[in-house]
Structures are given as structure tokens and as C-alpha cells.
Amino acid sequence: MALESILIDGPSRLQGDVHISGAKNAALPLMALTLLTDQPCTLRHIPKLHDIVSMSSILHSLGTQIHEDGSTLTLTTSAVDKTHAPYEDVRKMRASVLVLGPLLARTGKARVALPGGCAIGVRPIDLHLKAFESMGANIEIEDGDVVATLDQVKACTIVFDRVTVTGTINALMAASRGNAPVKLTNCATEPEVTQIAEILVAMGANIDGVGSNTMTIVGNKDIQGFDVTVIPDRIEAGTYMAAAAITQGDMILHHVCVEHLQSAIAKLQRMQVGVSILDDQTIRVVADQPLLPVDIQTAPYPGFPTDMQAQFVSLLTQVEGRSTVTETIFENRFMHVPELVRMGAQIRIKNSMLSISGRAPLKGAPVMATDLRASASLILAGLVAKGQTKVSRIYHLDRGYEKIEEKLAPLGAKIQRIKS
Ligand code: EPZ
């Protein structure tokens, strides 16, 4: 794929309707879940993203048949042909580690390359592996691969040292065909985790405490297929809400789940952005007042999501006064800051806290995307910057945002994708 860039001519004011896609971070584990059963599984409202393609190819290599019909995927793993996810697949997408749990539950063994770090941090999977060991798995590390076996799930209590989204999901999946109670405490309660737990129950597992930070799962050998509509992508929605705010726009977002957006809505309202709930799937964001500074600290759900941090940093550069942003989840998630400073933002970094002084007029510039959400923050900056912004390496963007320029252009953005 030729390297592509996105050109944006700013400033513009976004007005109109946008339709939010299904959640990437729910779709990926839901796809991995299909390894648990030989029954067909139907997944609806799947976003068209590179990460979905990556997960499809990994599952296909393991033995899953995949049928695509628009945004509906039907996945059937009548037999697992192999239990090895090699490094060249895993390094492209760390969410590939989500095949560990289902492979252990279905076949009792798995070999998956350690994902390695990424731009935003080391991102180990030690908590996943400790959870597997607690329930009886044997874990070895060989040539950079996790080599795991799990004969029989044993009753245990697992306390996660820190909240881990995919760690919680992997542990649930690993225990889902056993018959001993596995108690998980300090679980992640992100909506994506809750959807996985709900579907595991629909498949025949027994889970107590769905949606809470303490879940006890008793698996079921005779686990069935499922038919699910993926929840809306709360991070994509938050990104468009920030885009409406930064351009002093007026946007209606359709197909959202308002309940999942409470922390972002609260922050925007504190900033004096008008957010009105039209119904439980539709919100309107109107920014026609001067924006007020706020302090943001990322936290596990229902706190302010780390995946929305970069986008709100761009927004806060346009706010009169001093705002602060503290990143508590990842150790290196400020890669967007130097690029924003090149566009004229006034941002200082001290350890894990940013101090943002506004309002700093931004000027268009050539900038480089480094990770998925940092690239979204550069797009937002380009929408309000005076002149042309060229965001390169936008393959990062395509991993998590479906047709972003096709969604932004009808709203009034002067945006195009070019081959660079
Ligand atoms: C999920 O990643 C999301 N990805 C991330 O979204 C998101 O940023 C993150 O959760 C936090 O909300 C998917 O769901 C596919 P964690 P995950 O395990 O599960 C440390 C995006 O932009 N940790 O909750 O990998 C870890 O290093 C992506 O869509 C360990 O130390 O994140 C991090 O500092 C980016 N050991 C913190 O915990 C472990 O075994 C939270 O990580 C696991 C995690």
C-alpha cells in the first residue's frame, strides 16, 4: 500500500450529521471469541478498518472461515487447524494477543508471539499470563513467543495488579469452556469488556457480576455461537465531538451510545460546549460560546478515556487560559505534542502532565502521525489551523477510523487523501 497523507485546508467550521461506526475495541475481541465454538457466529455493524482485516487474516490462518456481507461478518471455526499466531502477524496488531484465551479454552494450547511495545508504551502482557497461570495454565517463553498449555481450568481467584482491558477479556475467554469458578477482581469495566461478558453468557458461560469490576465465570464445554451487533465506537464519537468543539461547529452524531460518553460529555459541558441528548443514540454538539479551560486526568472507565486524550489536547490549545492533561494509563502517550507545538500550540510537558496555554492560533504545517489517536489529534488541529496541514503516515489513522475524510468532508472540512 503506497504511503498516503491527508491534506486539510483550514480553518473550517463543521456543521451537519455524522454516523458513528461500530467499536473497533469491541469488534476485535468479539472476532477472537468465535474461536471458542464450532458454531457459526454473526457480527453486525463491524467497522471497515485495517485492524479488522488484520484480525480476519490471523483467524483465517488458525482455521476460521469468514463470510463478509456489508458490515456483517459470519465467522465459523469448525476446527482449529493451528494454534500459532506468528510474530509477523502479532507485531502488526497487538490485539492479536486476544487469540490466546480462546485457543487455550478450545484446544488447550497456544503459541502467540509476544506483542512487543508500540509508540505509546511497552505494553507488556504479564497480567494476561499471570491470569492464565492462576487458572492452571503452563506458560513458557520461547524465541519471543508465549507457549501456553491449559488442560483443565481450576477454581481460583485472580486479582489484576492494574486494570487491563484485553487482560480481563483474555482471562474470561480462557475460563469460558472450563467448569470451575474463576473469580476475577479489579477487572476493567469498559463497555467493550461488558459486551464480551454478555456474549459469553449468551454462548452458554455463566458469569456473575457482568459490568462490574468483580466477575466470577463458570465456563461451559458446550458453548454455542452468537449473533451480535457491535456497540458504537465511543472513541470515534468523542473524536467527532472534539472536532465540532474545536471548529466552533454544530454537529449531530447518530448511532452513539450516550451512556458510554458521560466523561467526555461532562468535560465538554465544563468547557461551555453545548451538548444536548436528542435520544439515547443521538447527541448534538454546538460550540458557539468562548471555551473555558479544564483539567483532564485519564482513568479506566468510567473515567476520562486515555484514547480520547490526544484529541482533547488539540481542543484545549484553542481555549483561553491554562488547562492541564494528565495521562495515567500509558507511559508515552504524548507523541502528538511536539507536532502540535510545530503548528503553534503552547504546551509544556512535566512528567505525565501537560500544561496547555491558550488560545494559541494554529498554523497549517506538514506533520507526522505516530499512533492511532495522535493522528486523530493532528487532523483536529488541521481543521482549525490557518493554511494547509499535511498529515503523513495515515495508515495509523486507518486502523481505527472508518473513512474519516468521507465523514468530515460533508460536514464542511476541506480535506482530501493523497498518495505521498
Ligand atoms: C486496550 O488496550 C485498548 N485496545 C487500547 O486502545 C486502550 O488504550 C487501552 O485498552 C486502555 O483503555 C484494545 O482494546 C484493542 P490495557 P490494552 O491492558 O488492553 C498496562 C486504541 O487506541 N499493562 O488496559 O492493551 C499497559 O502497559 C488502543 O484503540 C501491563 O502492565 O490496554 C497499560 O499501561 C490503544 N500488563 C495499562 O496496563 C499487562 O499485562 C492499561 O493497559 C497489561 C497491561
Tab-separated table of C-alpha atoms in Angstrom, residues 21 176 227 256:
chain	number	residue	atom	x	y	z
A	21	SER	CA	-19.342	3.191	13.292
A	176	SER	CA	-15.120	-19.955	29.289
A	227	ASP	CA	-25.382	-13.139	16.799
A	256	VAL	CA	-23.795	6.662	19.551
